[in-house]
C-alpha positions in Angstrom: 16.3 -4.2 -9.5 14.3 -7.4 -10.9 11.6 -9.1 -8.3 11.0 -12.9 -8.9 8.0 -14.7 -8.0 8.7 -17.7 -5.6 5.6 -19.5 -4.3 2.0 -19.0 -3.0 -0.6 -21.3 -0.9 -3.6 -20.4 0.8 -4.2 -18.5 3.5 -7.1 -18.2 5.5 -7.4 -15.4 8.1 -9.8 -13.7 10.5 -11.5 -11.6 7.5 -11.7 -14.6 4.7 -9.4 -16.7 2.6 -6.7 -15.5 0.6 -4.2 -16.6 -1.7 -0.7 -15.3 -0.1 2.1 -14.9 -3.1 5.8 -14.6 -2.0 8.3 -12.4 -4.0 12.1 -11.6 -3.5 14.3 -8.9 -5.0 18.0 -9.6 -6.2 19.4 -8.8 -2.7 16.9 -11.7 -1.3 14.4 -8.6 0.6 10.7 -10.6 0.5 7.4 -8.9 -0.3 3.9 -10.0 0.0 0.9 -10.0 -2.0 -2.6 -11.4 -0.9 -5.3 -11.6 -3.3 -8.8 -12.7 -3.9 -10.5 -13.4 -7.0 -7.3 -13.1 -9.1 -5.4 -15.6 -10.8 -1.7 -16.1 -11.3 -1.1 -15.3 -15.4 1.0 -18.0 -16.9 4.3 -16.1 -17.7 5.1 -18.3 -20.8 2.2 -16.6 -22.2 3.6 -12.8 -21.7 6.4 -11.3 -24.2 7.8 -7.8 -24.5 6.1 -7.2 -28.1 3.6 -4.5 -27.9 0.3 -4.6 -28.5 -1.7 -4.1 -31.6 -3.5 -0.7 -31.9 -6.8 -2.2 -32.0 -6.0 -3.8 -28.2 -4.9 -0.8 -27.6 -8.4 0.5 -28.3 -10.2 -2.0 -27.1 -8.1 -2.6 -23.5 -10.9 -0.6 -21.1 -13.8 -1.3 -23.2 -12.5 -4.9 -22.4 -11.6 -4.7 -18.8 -14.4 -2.6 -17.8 -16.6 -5.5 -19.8 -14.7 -8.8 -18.8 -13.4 -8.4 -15.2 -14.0 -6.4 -12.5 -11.5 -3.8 -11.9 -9.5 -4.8 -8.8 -9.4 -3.0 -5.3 -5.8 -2.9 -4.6 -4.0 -1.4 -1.1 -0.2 -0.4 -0.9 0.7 -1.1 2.1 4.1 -0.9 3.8 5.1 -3.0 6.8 4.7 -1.5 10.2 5.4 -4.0 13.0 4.4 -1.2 15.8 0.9 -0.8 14.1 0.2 -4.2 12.0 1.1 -6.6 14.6 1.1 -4.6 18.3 -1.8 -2.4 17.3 0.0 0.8 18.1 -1.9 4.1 18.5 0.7 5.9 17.1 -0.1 5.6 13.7 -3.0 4.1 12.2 -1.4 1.6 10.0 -3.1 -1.6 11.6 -6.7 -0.4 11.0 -5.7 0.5 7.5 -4.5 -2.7 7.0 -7.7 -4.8 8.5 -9.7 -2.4 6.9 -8.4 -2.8 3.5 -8.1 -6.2 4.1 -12.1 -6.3 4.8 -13.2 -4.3 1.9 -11.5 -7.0 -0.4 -12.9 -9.8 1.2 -16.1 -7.8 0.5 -15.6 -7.2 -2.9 -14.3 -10.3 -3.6 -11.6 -9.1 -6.3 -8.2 -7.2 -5.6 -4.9 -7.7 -3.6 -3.0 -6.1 -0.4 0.9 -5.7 -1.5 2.9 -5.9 1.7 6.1 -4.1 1.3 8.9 -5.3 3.3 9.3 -1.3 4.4 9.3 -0.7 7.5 9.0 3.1 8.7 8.2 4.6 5.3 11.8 2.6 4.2 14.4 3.8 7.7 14.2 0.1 9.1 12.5 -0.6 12.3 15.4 0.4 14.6 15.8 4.0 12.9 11.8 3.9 13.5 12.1 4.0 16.9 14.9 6.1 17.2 12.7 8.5 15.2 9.6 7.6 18.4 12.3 8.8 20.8 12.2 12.0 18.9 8.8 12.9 18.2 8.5 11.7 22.2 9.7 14.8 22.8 8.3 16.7 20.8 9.2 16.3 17.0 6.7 15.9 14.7 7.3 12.8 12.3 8.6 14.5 9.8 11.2 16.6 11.4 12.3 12.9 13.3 14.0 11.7 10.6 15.3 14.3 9.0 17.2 14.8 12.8 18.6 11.7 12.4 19.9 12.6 8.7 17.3 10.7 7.1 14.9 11.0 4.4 11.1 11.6 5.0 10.1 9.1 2.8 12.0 6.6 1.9 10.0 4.3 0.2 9.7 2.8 -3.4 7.3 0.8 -5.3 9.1 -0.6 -7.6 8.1 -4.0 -6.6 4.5 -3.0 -7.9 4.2 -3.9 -11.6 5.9 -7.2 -11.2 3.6 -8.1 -8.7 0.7 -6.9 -10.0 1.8 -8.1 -13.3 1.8 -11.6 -11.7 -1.9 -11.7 -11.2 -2.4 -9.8 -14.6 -3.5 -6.7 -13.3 -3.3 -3.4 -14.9 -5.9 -1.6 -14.1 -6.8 -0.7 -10.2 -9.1 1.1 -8.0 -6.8 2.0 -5.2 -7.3 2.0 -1.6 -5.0 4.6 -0.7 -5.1 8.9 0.8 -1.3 9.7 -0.6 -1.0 10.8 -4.3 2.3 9.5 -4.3 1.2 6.1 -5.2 -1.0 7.4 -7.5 1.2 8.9 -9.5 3.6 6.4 -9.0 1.6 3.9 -10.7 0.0 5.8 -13.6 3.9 6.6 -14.8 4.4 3.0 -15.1 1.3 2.1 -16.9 -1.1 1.1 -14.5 -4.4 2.6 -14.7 -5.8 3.7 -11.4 -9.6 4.2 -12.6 -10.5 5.5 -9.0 -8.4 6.4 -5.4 -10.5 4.8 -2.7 -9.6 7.0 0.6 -8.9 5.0 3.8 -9.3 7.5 7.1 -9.8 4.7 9.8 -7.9 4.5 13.2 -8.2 8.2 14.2 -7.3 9.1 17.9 -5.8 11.5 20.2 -2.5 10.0 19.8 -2.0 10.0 16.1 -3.9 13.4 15.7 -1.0 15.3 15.4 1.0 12.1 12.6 -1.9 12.4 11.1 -1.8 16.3 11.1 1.6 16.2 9.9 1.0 13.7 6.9 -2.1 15.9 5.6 0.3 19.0 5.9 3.4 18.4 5.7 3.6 15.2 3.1 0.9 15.8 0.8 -1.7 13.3 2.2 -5.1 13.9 1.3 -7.3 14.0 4.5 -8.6 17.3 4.7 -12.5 16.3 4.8 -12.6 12.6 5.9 -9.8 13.4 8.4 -11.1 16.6 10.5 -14.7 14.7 10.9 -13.2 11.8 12.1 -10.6 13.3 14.5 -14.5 15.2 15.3 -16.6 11.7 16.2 -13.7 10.7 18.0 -13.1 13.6 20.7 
């Protein structure tokens, strides 16, 4: 599936000024970057020939030299926790929080991913609440309603990155997935930035279940927070 750029303007929020970029995929699904400090790359300037070996040599002596490497966060839409500050999940502090840390550093992007509930669509998302209501941990939800765990992709990435000429991140992020994800299709990630924020009584158990279940690393950050908290 291809992703095409199709506009950008400012956009100033609560935590600082960002430029917001608009994407769309061949079936017409949108997705969102914000960024700060990084410019849009002219795209008559990029072809598919590949680079010499000696900027092949020289690409992180450069990078690391020229430009700060960027603080990026993955993040996938969650209407429950983004917009309605749900306790459910911890989603809209991840988001506020990553949004903050940019601001702060003054160079890297959010990619909103038009997502919702790790890719089951918001109505499937609260079938799956219904579930874990009684008793279902959020795993086991959606694989009760004949759905996968995750069904996410980030396919979207490169092009959008690629927009603002990035290929090289530190990323905000606690799931290897997106780790790995990216350094198969050539983006460095020099460093994983982990994000525990949000931790309460109700997403104790989510959170739990995404450390133990899904591969999420919160082993550390996770237990002293769900600690301070009680």
């Amino acid at each position: 599936m291809s992703y095409q750029f199709i506009t950008s303007a400012k956009l100033p929020t609560r935590h600082g000024e960002f430029d917001i970029h608009i994407f769309e995929n061949d079936e017409g699904q949108e997705h969102v970057m914000l960024t700060v400090g990084l410019a849009a790359v002219d795209q008559t300037d990029i072809t598919d020939s590949l680079p010499s070996p000696d900027a092949l040599l020289n690409k992180e002596e450069n990078t690391l030299s020229e430009h700060p490497i960027p603080l990026i966060r993955i993040h996938s839409e969650c209407l429950t926790g983004d917009a309605f500050s749900s306790l459910k999940c911890d989603c809209g502090p991840q988001l506020n929080t990553a949004m903050e840390a940019i601001q702060k550093t003054g160079c890297g992007a959010i990619l909103y991913l038009r997502q919702e509930g790790r890719g089951i669509g918001l109505t499937n998302k609260i079938r799956a609440y219904a579930l874990q209501d009684q008793g279902h941990d959020t795993l086991d939800a959606n694989l009760m309603l004949g759905l996968p765990a995750d069904a996410r992709i980030y396919d979207m990435c490169g092009p959008m990155l690629a927009h603002v000429g990035v290929d090289a991140v530190r990323l905000i992020t606690n799931n290897p997935n997106k780790v790995a994800y990216l350094t198969e299709h050539g983006i460095d990630v020099i460093e994983r930035v982990p994000l525990v924020v949000g931790v309460n009584d109700m997403n104790a158990e989510y959170l739990a279940t995404k450390r133990d279940r899904m591969g999420h690393l919160l082993d550390k950050d996770f237990n002293t927070a769900l600690h301070l908290n009680k």
